[in-house]
CSV table of C-alpha atoms and ligand atoms in Angstrom, one decimal:
chain,number,residue,atom,x,y,z
A,1,MET,CA,-25.8,6.2,1.5
A,2,ALA,CA,-23.5,3.8,3.4
A,3,LYS,CA,-21.4,5.4,6.1
A,4,LEU,CA,-17.9,6.1,5.0
A,5,PRO,CA,-15.1,4.0,6.4
A,6,MET,CA,-13.5,5.5,9.5
A,7,ASN,CA,-10.2,6.5,7.7
A,8,LEU,CA,-12.1,8.8,5.4
A,9,ARG,CA,-14.1,10.6,8.1
A,10,ASP,CA,-13.3,13.5,10.5
A,11,ASP,CA,-15.0,12.4,13.7
A,12,ASN,CA,-12.0,11.1,15.7
A,13,VAL,CA,-9.7,14.1,15.8
A,14,SER,CA,-8.2,15.5,19.0
A,15,GLU,CA,-8.3,19.2,19.9
A,16,GLU,CA,-4.5,19.4,19.3
A,17,THR,CA,-4.9,18.0,15.8
A,18,LYS,CA,-7.8,20.3,15.1
A,19,ASN,CA,-5.5,23.2,15.9
A,20,LEU,CA,-2.8,21.7,13.7
A,21,ILE,CA,-5.3,21.4,10.8
A,22,SER,CA,-6.3,25.0,11.1
A,23,SER,CA,-2.7,25.9,10.1
A,24,LEU,CA,-2.6,23.4,7.2
A,25,PRO,CA,-3.8,23.7,3.6
A,26,THR,CA,-7.2,22.2,3.4
A,27,ASP,CA,-9.5,21.1,0.6
A,28,GLU,CA,-12.3,18.6,0.0
A,29,ASP,CA,-13.4,16.0,-2.5
A,30,SER,CA,-16.6,14.1,-3.0
A,31,GLN,CA,-15.9,11.9,0.0
A,32,GLY,CA,-14.8,14.4,2.6
A,33,LYS,CA,-12.4,17.0,4.0
A,34,LEU,CA,-8.7,16.7,3.3
A,35,CYS,CA,-5.6,18.5,4.7
A,36,LYS,CA,-2.0,18.6,3.5
A,37,TYR,CA,0.4,17.4,6.1
A,38,GLN,CA,4.1,17.1,5.3
A,39,GLY,CA,3.3,17.4,1.7
A,40,CYS,CA,0.6,14.7,1.5
A,41,TRP,CA,-3.2,14.9,1.5
A,42,TYR,CA,-5.1,13.0,4.2
A,43,TYR,CA,-8.7,12.8,5.4
A,44,TYR,CA,-8.7,14.1,8.9
A,45,ASN,CA,-9.1,10.8,10.8
A,46,THR,CA,-6.2,9.4,8.9
A,47,LEU,CA,-4.1,12.5,9.7
A,48,GLN,CA,-4.9,11.8,13.4
A,49,ALA,CA,-3.7,8.2,12.9
A,50,VAL,CA,-0.5,9.3,11.2
A,51,ILE,CA,0.3,11.6,14.1
A,52,ASN,CA,-0.6,8.9,16.6
A,53,PHE,CA,1.9,6.7,14.8
A,54,GLN,CA,4.6,9.3,14.6
A,55,THR,CA,4.3,10.1,18.3
A,56,ASN,CA,3.9,6.6,19.8
A,57,PHE,CA,5.3,3.9,17.6
A,58,GLN,CA,8.2,2.1,19.2
A,59,PRO,CA,10.2,0.5,16.3
A,60,GLN,CA,12.5,-2.5,16.6
A,61,ASP,CA,15.6,-2.6,14.5
A,62,THR,CA,14.4,-5.7,12.7
A,63,ASP,CA,11.0,-4.3,11.7
A,64,ILE,CA,10.1,-4.4,8.0
A,65,VAL,CA,7.7,-1.9,6.5
A,66,LEU,CA,5.9,-2.6,3.2
A,67,ALA,CA,4.9,0.7,1.6
A,68,SER,CA,2.9,1.7,-1.4
A,69,PHE,CA,0.5,4.2,-3.0
A,70,PRO,CA,-3.0,2.8,-2.6
A,71,LYS,CA,-3.9,0.1,-5.2
A,72,SER,CA,-0.4,-0.6,-6.3
A,73,GLY,CA,-0.4,-4.3,-5.3
A,74,THR,CA,0.0,-4.0,-1.6
A,75,THR,CA,-1.9,-7.2,-1.0
A,76,TRP,CA,0.5,-9.0,-3.3
A,77,LEU,CA,3.6,-7.6,-1.7
A,78,LYS,CA,2.3,-8.5,1.7
A,79,ALA,CA,1.6,-12.1,0.6
A,80,LEU,CA,5.1,-12.5,-1.0
A,81,SER,CA,6.8,-11.1,2.1
A,82,ILE,CA,4.9,-13.3,4.4
A,83,ALA,CA,5.7,-16.4,2.3
A,84,ILE,CA,9.4,-15.5,2.2
A,85,LEU,CA,9.6,-15.0,5.9
A,86,GLU,CA,7.4,-17.9,6.9
A,87,ARG,CA,9.0,-20.5,4.6
A,88,ALA,CA,11.2,-22.0,7.2
A,89,LYS,CA,8.2,-22.8,9.3
A,90,HIS,CA,5.9,-24.0,6.5
A,91,HIS,CA,6.7,-25.9,3.4
A,92,SER,CA,5.5,-23.0,1.2
A,93,ASN,CA,1.9,-24.0,1.2
A,94,ASP,CA,1.2,-26.4,3.9
A,95,PRO,CA,-2.6,-26.4,3.8
A,96,LEU,CA,-2.9,-27.0,7.6
A,97,THR,CA,-0.8,-24.2,8.9
A,98,HIS,CA,0.3,-21.6,6.4
A,99,PRO,CA,-1.0,-18.3,7.6
A,100,LEU,CA,-1.8,-17.2,4.0
A,101,LEU,CA,-4.3,-20.0,3.8
A,102,SER,CA,-6.3,-18.9,6.8
A,103,ASP,CA,-6.1,-15.2,6.7
A,104,ASN,CA,-5.9,-12.4,4.1
A,105,PRO,CA,-2.5,-10.7,3.8
A,106,HIS,CA,-4.1,-7.5,5.2
A,107,GLY,CA,-5.1,-9.4,8.3
A,108,ILE,CA,-1.6,-10.6,8.8
A,109,VAL,CA,0.4,-7.4,8.0
A,110,PRO,CA,-1.3,-4.3,9.6
A,111,PHE,CA,-1.3,-0.8,8.2
A,112,PHE,CA,0.1,1.7,10.7
A,113,GLU,CA,-2.4,4.4,9.9
A,114,ILE,CA,-5.4,2.1,9.3
A,115,ASP,CA,-5.3,-0.9,11.5
A,116,MET,CA,-3.1,0.2,14.3
A,117,TYR,CA,-3.4,3.9,15.0
A,118,LEU,CA,-6.8,4.9,13.6
A,119,GLN,CA,-8.9,4.1,16.6
A,120,THR,CA,-6.4,4.7,19.3
A,121,ALA,CA,-3.1,6.5,20.0
A,122,THR,CA,-1.8,3.6,22.0
A,123,PRO,CA,-2.7,0.2,20.4
A,124,ASP,CA,-1.7,-3.0,22.0
A,125,LEU,CA,1.1,-4.0,19.6
A,126,THR,CA,1.1,-7.6,20.8
A,127,LYS,CA,-2.2,-7.9,18.9
A,128,PHE,CA,-0.5,-6.9,15.7
A,129,SER,CA,2.2,-8.5,13.7
A,130,THR,CA,3.3,-11.2,16.0
A,131,SER,CA,5.9,-12.6,13.6
A,132,THR,CA,9.6,-12.1,14.0
A,133,PRO,CA,10.7,-9.9,12.3
A,134,ARG,CA,7.6,-7.8,12.6
A,135,LEU,CA,6.0,-6.8,9.3
A,136,PHE,CA,4.0,-3.6,9.0
A,137,SER,CA,2.6,-1.6,6.1
A,138,THR,CA,1.7,2.0,5.2
A,139,HIS,CA,0.6,4.3,2.4
A,140,MET,CA,2.4,7.3,4.0
A,141,PRO,CA,5.3,8.8,2.0
A,142,LEU,CA,8.7,7.9,3.2
A,143,HIS,CA,9.7,11.1,5.1
A,144,THR,CA,6.4,10.9,7.2
A,145,MET,CA,6.8,7.2,7.9
A,146,LYS,CA,10.4,7.7,8.9
A,147,GLU,CA,9.4,10.1,11.7
A,148,GLY,CA,7.6,7.1,13.3
A,149,LEU,CA,10.8,5.1,13.1
A,150,LYS,CA,12.3,7.9,15.3
A,151,ASP,CA,15.9,7.5,14.2
A,152,LYS,CA,16.9,9.0,10.9
A,153,ASP,CA,19.3,6.2,10.4
A,154,SER,CA,16.9,3.5,11.6
A,155,PRO,CA,18.0,0.1,10.3
A,156,CYS,CA,14.4,-1.0,9.6
A,157,LYS,CA,14.0,-2.1,6.0
A,158,VAL,CA,11.4,-0.5,3.8
A,159,VAL,CA,10.0,-2.0,0.6
A,160,TYR,CA,8.1,0.2,-1.8
A,161,LEU,CA,5.9,-1.2,-4.5
A,162,CYS,CA,5.3,1.2,-7.4
A,163,ARG,CA,2.6,0.7,-10.0
A,164,ASN,CA,1.7,2.5,-13.2
A,165,ILE,CA,-0.4,5.3,-11.8
A,166,LYS,CA,-3.1,5.0,-14.4
A,167,ASP,CA,-3.6,1.4,-13.4
A,168,ALA,CA,-3.6,2.4,-9.7
A,169,LEU,CA,-6.3,5.0,-10.5
A,170,ILE,CA,-8.6,2.5,-12.3
A,171,SER,CA,-8.1,0.1,-9.4
A,172,ARG,CA,-9.0,2.8,-6.9
A,173,TRP,CA,-12.1,3.7,-8.9
A,174,TYR,CA,-13.3,0.1,-8.9
A,175,PHE,CA,-12.6,-0.4,-5.3
A,176,ARG,CA,-14.4,2.8,-4.2
A,177,CYS,CA,-17.5,2.0,-6.3
A,178,LYS,CA,-17.6,-1.5,-4.9
A,179,TYR,CA,-17.5,-0.5,-1.2
A,180,GLN,CA,-20.0,2.3,-1.9
A,181,ASN,CA,-22.2,-0.3,-3.7
A,182,LYS,CA,-22.3,1.9,-6.8
A,183,GLU,CA,-21.9,1.0,-10.4
A,184,ALA,CA,-18.4,2.0,-11.7
A,185,ALA,CA,-19.7,5.1,-13.4
A,186,GLY,CA,-17.6,7.2,-15.8
A,187,SER,CA,-18.6,10.4,-13.9
A,188,ILE,CA,-16.9,9.1,-10.7
A,189,LEU,CA,-13.8,8.2,-12.7
A,190,GLU,CA,-13.6,11.6,-14.2
A,191,SER,CA,-13.8,13.3,-10.9
A,192,MET,CA,-11.1,11.0,-9.4
A,193,PHE,CA,-9.0,11.6,-12.5
A,194,GLU,CA,-9.1,15.4,-11.9
A,195,SER,CA,-8.2,14.9,-8.3
A,196,PHE,CA,-5.3,12.7,-9.2
A,197,CYS,CA,-4.0,15.3,-11.7
A,198,SER,CA,-4.4,18.2,-9.3
A,199,GLY,CA,-2.6,16.3,-6.6
A,200,VAL,CA,-5.4,16.8,-4.1
A,201,SER,CA,-6.3,13.2,-3.6
A,202,PHE,CA,-6.0,10.8,-0.6
A,203,TYR,CA,-2.2,10.2,-0.2
A,204,GLY,CA,-1.5,12.4,-3.2
A,205,PRO,CA,0.2,14.0,-5.0
A,206,PHE,CA,1.1,10.7,-6.4
A,207,TRP,CA,4.3,12.0,-8.0
A,208,ASP,CA,5.7,13.2,-4.6
A,209,HIS,CA,4.7,9.9,-3.0
A,210,ALA,CA,6.6,7.8,-5.4
A,211,HIS,CA,9.5,10.3,-5.5
A,212,SER,CA,10.0,10.1,-1.7
A,213,TYR,CA,10.7,6.4,-1.9
A,214,TRP,CA,12.6,6.6,-5.2
A,215,SER,CA,15.1,9.1,-3.7
A,216,GLY,CA,15.2,7.2,-0.4
A,217,SER,CA,16.1,4.1,-2.4
A,218,LEU,CA,18.9,5.9,-4.2
A,219,GLU,CA,20.3,7.5,-1.0
A,220,ASN,CA,20.1,4.3,1.0
A,221,PRO,CA,19.6,1.2,-1.1
A,222,LYS,CA,20.3,-1.1,1.8
A,223,GLN,CA,17.3,0.4,3.6
A,224,VAL,CA,14.8,1.1,0.9
A,225,LEU,CA,14.0,-1.3,-1.9
A,226,PHE,CA,12.0,0.2,-4.9
A,227,MET,CA,10.0,-2.5,-6.6
A,228,ARG,CA,7.6,-2.4,-9.5
A,229,PHE,CA,4.3,-4.2,-10.0
A,230,GLU,CA,5.0,-4.5,-13.7
A,231,ALA,CA,8.3,-6.3,-13.0
A,232,LEU,CA,6.6,-8.6,-10.5
A,233,LYS,CA,4.2,-9.5,-13.3
A,234,SER,CA,6.8,-10.0,-16.0
A,235,GLU,CA,9.6,-11.7,-14.0
A,236,PRO,CA,8.2,-12.9,-10.7
A,237,TYR,CA,11.0,-15.4,-10.1
A,238,VAL,CA,13.7,-12.7,-10.4
A,239,GLN,CA,11.8,-10.2,-8.3
A,240,VAL,CA,10.9,-12.6,-5.5
A,241,LYS,CA,14.5,-13.6,-5.3
A,242,ARG,CA,15.5,-9.9,-5.1
A,243,LEU,CA,12.9,-9.2,-2.4
A,244,ALA,CA,14.1,-12.2,-0.3
A,245,GLU,CA,17.7,-11.0,-0.6
A,246,PHE,CA,16.8,-7.5,0.4
A,247,LEU,CA,14.8,-8.6,3.4
A,248,GLY,CA,17.9,-10.6,4.5
A,249,TYR,CA,16.3,-14.0,3.9
A,250,PRO,CA,17.9,-15.1,0.6
A,251,PHE,CA,17.0,-18.5,-0.9
A,252,THR,CA,19.6,-21.2,-0.6
A,253,LYS,CA,20.8,-23.0,-3.6
A,254,GLU,CA,18.9,-26.1,-2.4
A,255,GLU,CA,15.7,-24.0,-2.0
A,256,GLU,CA,16.1,-22.7,-5.5
A,257,GLU,CA,16.7,-26.1,-6.9
A,258,SER,CA,13.7,-27.5,-5.1
A,259,GLY,CA,11.4,-25.1,-7.0
A,260,LEU,CA,10.5,-23.2,-3.8
A,261,ILE,CA,10.5,-19.8,-5.5
A,262,ASN,CA,8.0,-20.9,-8.1
A,263,LYS,CA,5.9,-22.4,-5.3
A,264,ILE,CA,5.9,-19.1,-3.5
A,265,VAL,CA,5.0,-17.3,-6.7
A,266,GLU,CA,2.1,-19.7,-7.2
A,267,LEU,CA,0.9,-19.5,-3.6
A,268,CYS,CA,0.7,-15.7,-3.8
A,269,SER,CA,-0.8,-15.6,-7.3
A,270,LEU,CA,-4.1,-13.7,-7.6
A,271,ARG,CA,-5.7,-16.8,-8.9
A,272,ASN,CA,-4.7,-18.8,-5.9
A,273,LEU,CA,-5.3,-16.2,-3.2
A,274,SER,CA,-8.6,-15.1,-4.5
A,275,GLY,CA,-9.9,-18.7,-4.6
A,276,LEU,CA,-9.3,-19.3,-0.9
A,277,GLU,CA,-12.3,-19.4,1.3
A,278,VAL,CA,-11.0,-16.7,3.7
A,279,ASN,CA,-10.6,-14.3,0.8
A,280,LYS,CA,-14.0,-15.1,-0.7
A,281,THR,CA,-15.9,-14.6,2.5
A,282,GLY,CA,-13.8,-12.6,5.0
A,283,LYS,CA,-13.8,-8.9,5.8
A,284,THR,CA,-11.4,-6.4,7.3
A,285,TRP,CA,-12.3,-4.9,10.7
A,286,MET,CA,-13.6,-1.9,8.7
A,287,ASN,CA,-16.0,-4.2,7.0
A,288,VAL,CA,-14.3,-4.2,3.6
A,289,ASP,CA,-14.7,-7.5,1.8
A,290,TYR,CA,-11.4,-9.3,1.3
A,291,ASP,CA,-12.5,-10.1,-2.2
A,292,SER,CA,-12.4,-6.5,-3.1
A,293,TYR,CA,-8.6,-6.6,-2.9
A,294,PHE,CA,-8.5,-9.0,-5.8
A,295,ARG,CA,-9.7,-7.9,-9.2
A,296,LYS,CA,-7.7,-8.4,-12.4
A,297,GLY,CA,-4.2,-7.6,-11.3
A,298,GLU,CA,-3.2,-6.8,-14.9
A,299,VAL,CA,-0.8,-4.3,-16.5
A,300,GLY,CA,-2.4,-1.7,-18.7
A,301,ASP,CA,-6.0,-2.2,-17.8
A,302,TRP,CA,-6.3,1.6,-17.8
A,303,LYS,CA,-6.4,1.5,-21.6
A,304,ASN,CA,-9.9,0.1,-21.4
A,305,TYR,CA,-11.1,3.2,-19.5
A,306,LEU,CA,-9.1,6.4,-20.0
A,307,THR,CA,-9.4,8.5,-23.1
A,308,SER,CA,-6.3,9.5,-25.1
A,309,GLU,CA,-6.8,13.1,-23.7
A,310,MET,CA,-6.7,11.7,-20.2
A,311,GLU,CA,-3.7,9.7,-21.0
A,312,ASN,CA,-1.8,12.7,-22.5
A,313,LYS,CA,-2.8,14.9,-19.6
A,314,ILE,CA,-1.5,12.5,-16.9
A,315,ASP,CA,1.6,11.7,-18.9
A,316,MET,CA,2.5,15.4,-19.3
A,317,ILE,CA,2.0,15.9,-15.5
A,318,ILE,CA,4.3,13.0,-14.8
A,319,GLU,CA,6.9,14.3,-17.2
A,320,GLU,CA,6.9,17.8,-15.8
A,321,LYS,CA,6.8,16.8,-12.1
A,322,LEU,CA,9.5,14.1,-12.3
A,323,LYS,CA,11.8,15.8,-14.8
A,324,GLY,CA,15.4,15.0,-14.0
A,325,SER,CA,14.6,12.6,-11.2
A,326,GLY,CA,15.2,9.5,-13.2
A,327,LEU,CA,11.9,8.1,-12.0
A,328,ARG,CA,9.3,6.9,-14.5
A,329,LEU,CA,5.7,6.3,-13.5
B,1,PAP,P1,-4.6,-1.5,-1.1
B,1,PAP,O1,-3.8,-0.4,-1.6
B,1,PAP,O2,-6.0,-1.1,-0.8
B,1,PAP,O3,-4.0,-2.4,-0.1
B,1,PAP,P2,-3.7,-3.1,-3.3
B,1,PAP,O4,-3.6,-4.5,-2.9
B,1,PAP,O5,-2.5,-2.3,-3.4
B,1,PAP,O6,-4.8,-2.4,-2.4
B,1,PAP,O7,-4.3,-3.1,-4.7
B,1,PAP,C1,-5.3,-4.0,-5.3
B,1,PAP,C2,-4.8,-4.3,-6.7
B,1,PAP,O8,-3.8,-5.3,-6.6
B,1,PAP,C3,-5.9,-4.8,-7.5
B,1,PAP,O9,-5.6,-4.4,-8.9
B,1,PAP,P3,-6.7,-4.3,-10.0
B,1,PAP,O10,-7.8,-3.5,-9.5
B,1,PAP,O11,-6.0,-3.5,-11.1
B,1,PAP,O12,-7.0,-5.6,-10.4
B,1,PAP,C4,-5.7,-6.3,-7.4
B,1,PAP,O13,-6.3,-7.1,-8.4
B,1,PAP,C5,-4.2,-6.4,-7.4
B,1,PAP,N1,-3.7,-7.6,-6.7
B,1,PAP,C6,-4.1,-8.1,-5.5
B,1,PAP,N2,-3.4,-9.3,-5.3
B,1,PAP,C7,-2.7,-9.5,-6.4
B,1,PAP,C8,-1.8,-10.6,-6.7
B,1,PAP,N3,-1.6,-11.6,-5.9
B,1,PAP,N4,-1.2,-10.6,-7.9
B,1,PAP,C9,-1.4,-9.5,-8.8
B,1,PAP,N5,-2.2,-8.5,-8.5
B,1,PAP,C10,-2.9,-8.5,-7.3
């Protein structure tokens, strides 16, 4: 069997973190050992990376963090944010120079706990996110990520992309089977479904994850923007405008009239990005093919895979866990 990627393993944990883990709730799934830190489940190496980040990251006031539960459209949000911030330098899709044409969005916007702090507690930040403002990303819940921003009232902007959890589950199932070179078998989906429902899954429980950003966006809407994958699909123009405004880079009337928003939507479309050479042939530093980040990008694909019992079970959990919060998943 292929060796698991480093973030799912437990071979890079300091003595101090081992001590911490001994005081935390622990469990395991078919991929490895998990522990629950600040309300969220991590494989041990990822916990080490989270702690490295919390301890050592030096934020700048202008930093922007793109956050999501895995498989919620992170790649898309990264591409759109890059295109919005870079538009002054590139005419939306200048084939010679636009960064999205020569690198995958994950290569341009690093994850704190995957790309930056997984191998080392003190990464050379000049190698990461060289843009101004700096763009970073994470799958950590908001309260954990904010510890790395040090100041409770940090002015850094945070964008959360939320997706129907059943679609995120199907997407994670496909992704996992692909990197493990396995057929997308129903038995793997069933075990992942049970883990999702129990809450004991990587970055789970999903309801607490989304809720941390939902309540953060209600408390401080200037700092945390709560976006939805489904809205990006159904009204990309409106949502891209909203994102640009939140980031502090609103489109001018001239830009709007010149069709720039539609050009950005097209540049960042799944069809366009997945057809680029870099995304057909490139890989992340952990050897994940860039093309595995592009599949269907549809709303409601879960209907092709989950039974009505599974649908009812997950819907009831969502209703119970999020009752009174105003959040729908
Ligand atoms: P990550 O959490 O590992 O970073 P992430 O990008 O969040 O992955 O999720 C991948 C999903 O986003 C895939 O969904 P699917 O499996 O249901 O198809 C992928 O197809 C979708 N996706 C990636 N890029 C885009 C895009 N430009 N437009 C729409 N969906 C996209």
